[in-house]
CSV table of C-alpha atoms in Angstrom, one decimal:
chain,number,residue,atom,x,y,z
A,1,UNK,CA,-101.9,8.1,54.3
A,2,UNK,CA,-99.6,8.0,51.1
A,3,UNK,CA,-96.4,7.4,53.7
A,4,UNK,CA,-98.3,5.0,55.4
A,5,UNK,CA,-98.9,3.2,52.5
A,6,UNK,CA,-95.4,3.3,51.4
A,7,UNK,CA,-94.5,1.7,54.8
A,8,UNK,CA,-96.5,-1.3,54.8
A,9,UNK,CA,-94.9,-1.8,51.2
A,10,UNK,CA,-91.5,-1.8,52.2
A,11,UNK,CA,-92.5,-3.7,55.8
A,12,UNK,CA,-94.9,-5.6,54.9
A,13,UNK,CA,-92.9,-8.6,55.9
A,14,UNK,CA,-92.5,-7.4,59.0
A,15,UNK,CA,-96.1,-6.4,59.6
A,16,UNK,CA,-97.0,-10.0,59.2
A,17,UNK,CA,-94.7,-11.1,61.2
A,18,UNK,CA,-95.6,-9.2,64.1
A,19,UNK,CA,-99.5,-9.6,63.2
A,20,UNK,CA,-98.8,-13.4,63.5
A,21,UNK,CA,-96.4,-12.7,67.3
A,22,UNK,CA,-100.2,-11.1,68.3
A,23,UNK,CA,-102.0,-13.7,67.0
A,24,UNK,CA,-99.5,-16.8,68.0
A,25,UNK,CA,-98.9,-15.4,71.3
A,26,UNK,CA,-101.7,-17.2,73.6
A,27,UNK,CA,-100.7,-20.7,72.0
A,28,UNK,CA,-98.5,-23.3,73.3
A,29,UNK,CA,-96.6,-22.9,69.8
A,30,UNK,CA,-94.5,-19.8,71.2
A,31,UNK,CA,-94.2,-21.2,74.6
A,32,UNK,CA,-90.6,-21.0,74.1
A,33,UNK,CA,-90.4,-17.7,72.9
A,34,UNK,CA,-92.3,-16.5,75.9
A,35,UNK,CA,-89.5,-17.7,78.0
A,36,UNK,CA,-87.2,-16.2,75.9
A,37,UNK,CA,-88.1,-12.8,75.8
A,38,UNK,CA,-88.2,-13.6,79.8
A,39,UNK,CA,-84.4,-14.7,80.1
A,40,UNK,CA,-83.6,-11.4,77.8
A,41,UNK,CA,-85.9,-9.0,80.7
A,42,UNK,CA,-83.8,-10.9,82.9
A,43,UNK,CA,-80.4,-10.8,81.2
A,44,UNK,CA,-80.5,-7.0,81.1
A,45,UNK,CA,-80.8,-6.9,84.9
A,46,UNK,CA,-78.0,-8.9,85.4
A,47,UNK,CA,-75.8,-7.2,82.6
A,48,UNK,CA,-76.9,-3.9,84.2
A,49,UNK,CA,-75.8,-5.0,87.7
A,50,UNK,CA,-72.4,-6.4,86.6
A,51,UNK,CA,-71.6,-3.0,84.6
A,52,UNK,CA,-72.7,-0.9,87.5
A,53,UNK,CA,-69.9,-2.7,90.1
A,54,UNK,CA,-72.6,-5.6,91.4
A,55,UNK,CA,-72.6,-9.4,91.0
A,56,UNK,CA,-75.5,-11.5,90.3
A,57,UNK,CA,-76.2,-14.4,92.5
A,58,UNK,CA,-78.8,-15.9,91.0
A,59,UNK,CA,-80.7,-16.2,87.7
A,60,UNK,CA,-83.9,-18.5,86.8
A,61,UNK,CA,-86.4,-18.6,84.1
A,62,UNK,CA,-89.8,-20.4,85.7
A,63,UNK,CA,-92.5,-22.8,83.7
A,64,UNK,CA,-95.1,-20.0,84.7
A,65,UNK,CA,-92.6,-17.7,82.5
A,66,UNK,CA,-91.5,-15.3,85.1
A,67,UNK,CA,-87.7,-15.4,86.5
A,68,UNK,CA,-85.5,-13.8,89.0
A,69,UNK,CA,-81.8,-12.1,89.5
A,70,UNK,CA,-80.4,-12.2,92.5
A,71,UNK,CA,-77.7,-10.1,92.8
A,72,UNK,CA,-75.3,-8.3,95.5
A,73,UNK,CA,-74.5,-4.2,95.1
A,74,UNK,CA,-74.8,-2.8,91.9
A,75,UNK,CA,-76.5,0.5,91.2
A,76,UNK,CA,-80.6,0.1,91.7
A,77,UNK,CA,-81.7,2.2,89.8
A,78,UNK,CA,-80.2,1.5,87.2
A,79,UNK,CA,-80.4,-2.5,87.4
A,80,UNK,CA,-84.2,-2.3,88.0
A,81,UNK,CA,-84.6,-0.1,85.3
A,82,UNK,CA,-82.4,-2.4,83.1
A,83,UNK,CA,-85.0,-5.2,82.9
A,84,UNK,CA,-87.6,-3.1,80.3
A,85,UNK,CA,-85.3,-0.9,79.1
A,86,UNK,CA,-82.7,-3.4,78.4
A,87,UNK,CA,-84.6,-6.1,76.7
A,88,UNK,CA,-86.1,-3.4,74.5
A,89,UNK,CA,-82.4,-2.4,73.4
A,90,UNK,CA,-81.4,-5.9,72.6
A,91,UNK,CA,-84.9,-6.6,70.8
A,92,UNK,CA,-84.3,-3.0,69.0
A,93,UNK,CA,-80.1,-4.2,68.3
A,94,UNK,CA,-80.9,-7.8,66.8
A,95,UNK,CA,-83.9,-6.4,64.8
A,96,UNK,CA,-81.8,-3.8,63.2
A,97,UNK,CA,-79.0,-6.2,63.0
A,98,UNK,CA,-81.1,-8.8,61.2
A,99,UNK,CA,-82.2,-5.9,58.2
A,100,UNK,CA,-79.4,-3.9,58.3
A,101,UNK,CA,-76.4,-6.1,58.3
A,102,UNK,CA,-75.0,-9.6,57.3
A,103,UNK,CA,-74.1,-10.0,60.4
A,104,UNK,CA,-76.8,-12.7,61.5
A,105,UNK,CA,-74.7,-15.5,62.2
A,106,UNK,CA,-72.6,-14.0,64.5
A,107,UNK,CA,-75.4,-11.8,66.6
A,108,UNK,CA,-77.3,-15.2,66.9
A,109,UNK,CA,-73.9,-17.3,67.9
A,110,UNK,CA,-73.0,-14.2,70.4
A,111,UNK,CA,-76.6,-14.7,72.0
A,112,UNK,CA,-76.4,-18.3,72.4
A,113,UNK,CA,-73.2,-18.1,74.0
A,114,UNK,CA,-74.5,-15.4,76.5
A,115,UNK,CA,-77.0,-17.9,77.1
A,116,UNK,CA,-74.9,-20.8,77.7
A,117,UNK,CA,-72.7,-18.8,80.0
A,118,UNK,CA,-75.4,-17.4,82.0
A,119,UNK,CA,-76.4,-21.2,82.7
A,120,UNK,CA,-73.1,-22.3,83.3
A,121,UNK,CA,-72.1,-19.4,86.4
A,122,UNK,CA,-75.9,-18.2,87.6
A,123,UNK,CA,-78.9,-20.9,87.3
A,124,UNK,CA,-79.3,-23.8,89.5
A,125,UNK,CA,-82.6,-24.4,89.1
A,126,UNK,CA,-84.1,-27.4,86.9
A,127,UNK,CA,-86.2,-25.7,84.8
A,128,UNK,CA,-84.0,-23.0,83.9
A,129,UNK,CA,-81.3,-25.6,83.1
A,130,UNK,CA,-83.4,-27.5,81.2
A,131,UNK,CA,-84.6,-24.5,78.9
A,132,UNK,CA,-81.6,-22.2,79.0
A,133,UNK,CA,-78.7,-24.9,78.1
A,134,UNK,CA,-80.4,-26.8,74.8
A,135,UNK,CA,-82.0,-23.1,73.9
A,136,UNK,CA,-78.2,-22.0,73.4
A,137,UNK,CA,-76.6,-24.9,71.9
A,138,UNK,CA,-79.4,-24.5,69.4
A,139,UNK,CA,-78.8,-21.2,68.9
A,140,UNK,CA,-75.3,-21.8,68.2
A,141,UNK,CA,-76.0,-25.0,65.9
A,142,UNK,CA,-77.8,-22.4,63.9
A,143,UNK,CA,-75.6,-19.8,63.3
A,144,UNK,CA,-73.2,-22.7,62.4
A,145,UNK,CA,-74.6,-24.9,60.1
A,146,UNK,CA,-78.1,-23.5,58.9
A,147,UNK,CA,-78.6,-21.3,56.3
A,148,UNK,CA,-78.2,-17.2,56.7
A,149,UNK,CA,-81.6,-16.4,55.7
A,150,UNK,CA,-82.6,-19.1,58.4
A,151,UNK,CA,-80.5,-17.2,61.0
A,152,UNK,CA,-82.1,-13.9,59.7
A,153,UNK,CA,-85.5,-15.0,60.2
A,154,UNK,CA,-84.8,-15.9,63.9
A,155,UNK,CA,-83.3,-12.6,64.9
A,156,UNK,CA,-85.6,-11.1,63.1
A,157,UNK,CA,-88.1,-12.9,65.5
A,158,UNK,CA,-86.5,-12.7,68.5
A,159,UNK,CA,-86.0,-9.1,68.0
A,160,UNK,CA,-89.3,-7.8,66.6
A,161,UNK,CA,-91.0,-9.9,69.5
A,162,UNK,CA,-89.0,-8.8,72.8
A,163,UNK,CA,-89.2,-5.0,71.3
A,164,UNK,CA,-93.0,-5.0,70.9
A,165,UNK,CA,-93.5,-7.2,73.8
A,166,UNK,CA,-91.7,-4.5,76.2
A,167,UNK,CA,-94.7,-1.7,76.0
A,168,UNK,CA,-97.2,-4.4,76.2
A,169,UNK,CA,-95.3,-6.4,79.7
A,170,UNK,CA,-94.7,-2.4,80.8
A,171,UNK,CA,-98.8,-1.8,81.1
A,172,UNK,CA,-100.0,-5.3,82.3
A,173,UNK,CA,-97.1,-4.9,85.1
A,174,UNK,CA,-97.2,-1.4,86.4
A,175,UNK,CA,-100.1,0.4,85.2
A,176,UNK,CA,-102.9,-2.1,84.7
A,177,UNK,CA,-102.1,-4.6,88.1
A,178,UNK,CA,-99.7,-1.5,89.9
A,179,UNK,CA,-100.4,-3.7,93.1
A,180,UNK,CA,-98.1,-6.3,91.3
A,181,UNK,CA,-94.8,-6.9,93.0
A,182,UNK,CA,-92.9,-5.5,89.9
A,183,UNK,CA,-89.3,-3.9,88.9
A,184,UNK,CA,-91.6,-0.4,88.8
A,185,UNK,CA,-92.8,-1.2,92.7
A,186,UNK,CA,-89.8,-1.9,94.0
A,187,UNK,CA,-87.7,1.4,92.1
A,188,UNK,CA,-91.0,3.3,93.8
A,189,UNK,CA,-90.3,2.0,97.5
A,190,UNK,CA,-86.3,2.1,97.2
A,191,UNK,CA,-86.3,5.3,95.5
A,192,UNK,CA,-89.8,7.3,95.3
A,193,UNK,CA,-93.0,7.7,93.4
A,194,UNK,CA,-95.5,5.7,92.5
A,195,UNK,CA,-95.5,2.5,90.5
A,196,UNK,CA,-97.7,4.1,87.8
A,197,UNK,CA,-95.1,6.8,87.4
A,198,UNK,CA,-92.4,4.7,86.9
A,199,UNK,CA,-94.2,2.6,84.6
A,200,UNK,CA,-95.7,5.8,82.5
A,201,UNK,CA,-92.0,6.8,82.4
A,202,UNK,CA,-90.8,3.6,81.2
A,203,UNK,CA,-93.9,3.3,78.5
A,204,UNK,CA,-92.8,6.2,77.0
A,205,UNK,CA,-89.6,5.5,76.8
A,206,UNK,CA,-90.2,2.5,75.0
A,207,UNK,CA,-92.7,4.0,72.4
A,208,UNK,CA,-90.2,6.5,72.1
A,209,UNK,CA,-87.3,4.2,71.3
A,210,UNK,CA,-90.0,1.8,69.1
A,211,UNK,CA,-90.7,4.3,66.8
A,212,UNK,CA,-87.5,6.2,66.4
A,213,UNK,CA,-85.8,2.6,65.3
A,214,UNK,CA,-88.9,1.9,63.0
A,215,UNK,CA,-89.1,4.9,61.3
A,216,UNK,CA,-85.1,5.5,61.0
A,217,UNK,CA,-83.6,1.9,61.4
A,218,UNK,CA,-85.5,0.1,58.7
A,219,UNK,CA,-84.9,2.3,55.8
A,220,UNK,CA,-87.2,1.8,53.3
A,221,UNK,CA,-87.5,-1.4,52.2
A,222,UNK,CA,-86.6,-4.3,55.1
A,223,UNK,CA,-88.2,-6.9,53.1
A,224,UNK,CA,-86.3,-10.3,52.0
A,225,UNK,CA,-86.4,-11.0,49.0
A,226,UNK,CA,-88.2,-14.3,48.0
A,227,UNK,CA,-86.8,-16.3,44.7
A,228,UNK,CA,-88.5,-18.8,42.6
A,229,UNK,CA,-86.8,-21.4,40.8
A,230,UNK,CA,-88.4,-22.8,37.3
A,231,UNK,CA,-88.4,-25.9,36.7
């Protein structure tokens, strides 16, 4: 209980900010972080299929926040593991990044670049276009001109929010509707199990990888100090 306590003292920041993800999530308000955490799922399949020899075809982010790569060879295991997995490391990376380092600017520059570039050589679609492309630039507007506690906060968003959100998608696709037509299915049918397996696997993974980065990443005190002016 005592090292419990101590936790929530040194993250308490944090622990609201995820407490308020939960809460938030349903709404309209984080509509656009939905999608997000959708083009990242997405990004690590097409990252994943580029590093393992492949090339990706096509990429799109839908209003009804699911999306799609496309891709031609690449290593399939590997590429549909990527789309949990990977998203969880880049939530896990900017997180850490965001606490750990001053390097908040440059991680949130570097991610709306990626996203420019993705729109620029893989989506066609409208919608995509239409999210993706002023997503970016706002991104990189941020990390230019805005403040770095401002850039802080958003990685520290982004990050918290696609790393708790992987366990969560991970259950609701393969484990709770297994009959879905999910990254977990089609690793079953191409290379053996069950859907439930795959998606145990890849739950445990990420609980795994969660807690390792909470309990060792954070060191013991991740909260930002807040100053009052007199006067």
């Amino acid at each position: 209980m005592r090292r419990l306590t101590t936790f929530f003292k040194g993250h308490w920041q944090l622990t609201l900010l995820c407490a308020l993800v939960f809460v938030l999530w349903p709404s309209d308000l984080v509509y656009p972080l939905r999608l997000l955490i959708v083009f990242l799922h997405e990004l690590s399949h097409a990252i994943a299929t580029i590093l393992t020899g492949g090339s990706v075809v096509d990429f799109s982010v839908n209003a009804h926040e699911g999306g799609h790569v496309m891709s031609r060879g690449g290593n399939r295991f590997i590429t549909l593991s990527a789309g949990y997995v990977g998203s969880l490391l880049i939530g896990i990376t900017l997180l850490l990044t965001a606490v750990r380092t001053r390097l908040d600017r440059t991680a949130l520059a570097t991610l709306g670049a990626a996203m420019l570039l993705v729109t620029l050589l893989y989506i066609r679609e409208p919608f995509a276009i239409g999210f993706c492309a002023p997503t970016g630039t706002l991104m990189l507007l941020t990390a230019r001109y805005l403040p770095h506690d401002i850039n802080d906060l958003v990685l520290r968003i982004i990050g918290l929010t696609s790393m708790i959100y992987v366990p969560y998608d991970i259950f609701s696709d393969t484990i709770a509707r297994a009959h879905l037509r999910s990254d977990a299915r089609m690793l079953a049918e191409e290379i053996g199990g069950t859907t439930t397996f795959w998606g145990l696997l890849w739950l445990a993974i990420s609980l795994a990888a969660i807690f390792t980065s909470l309990r060792y990443g954070l060191g013991a005190n991740s909260n930002v100090q807040i100053r009052l002016r007199r006067g």
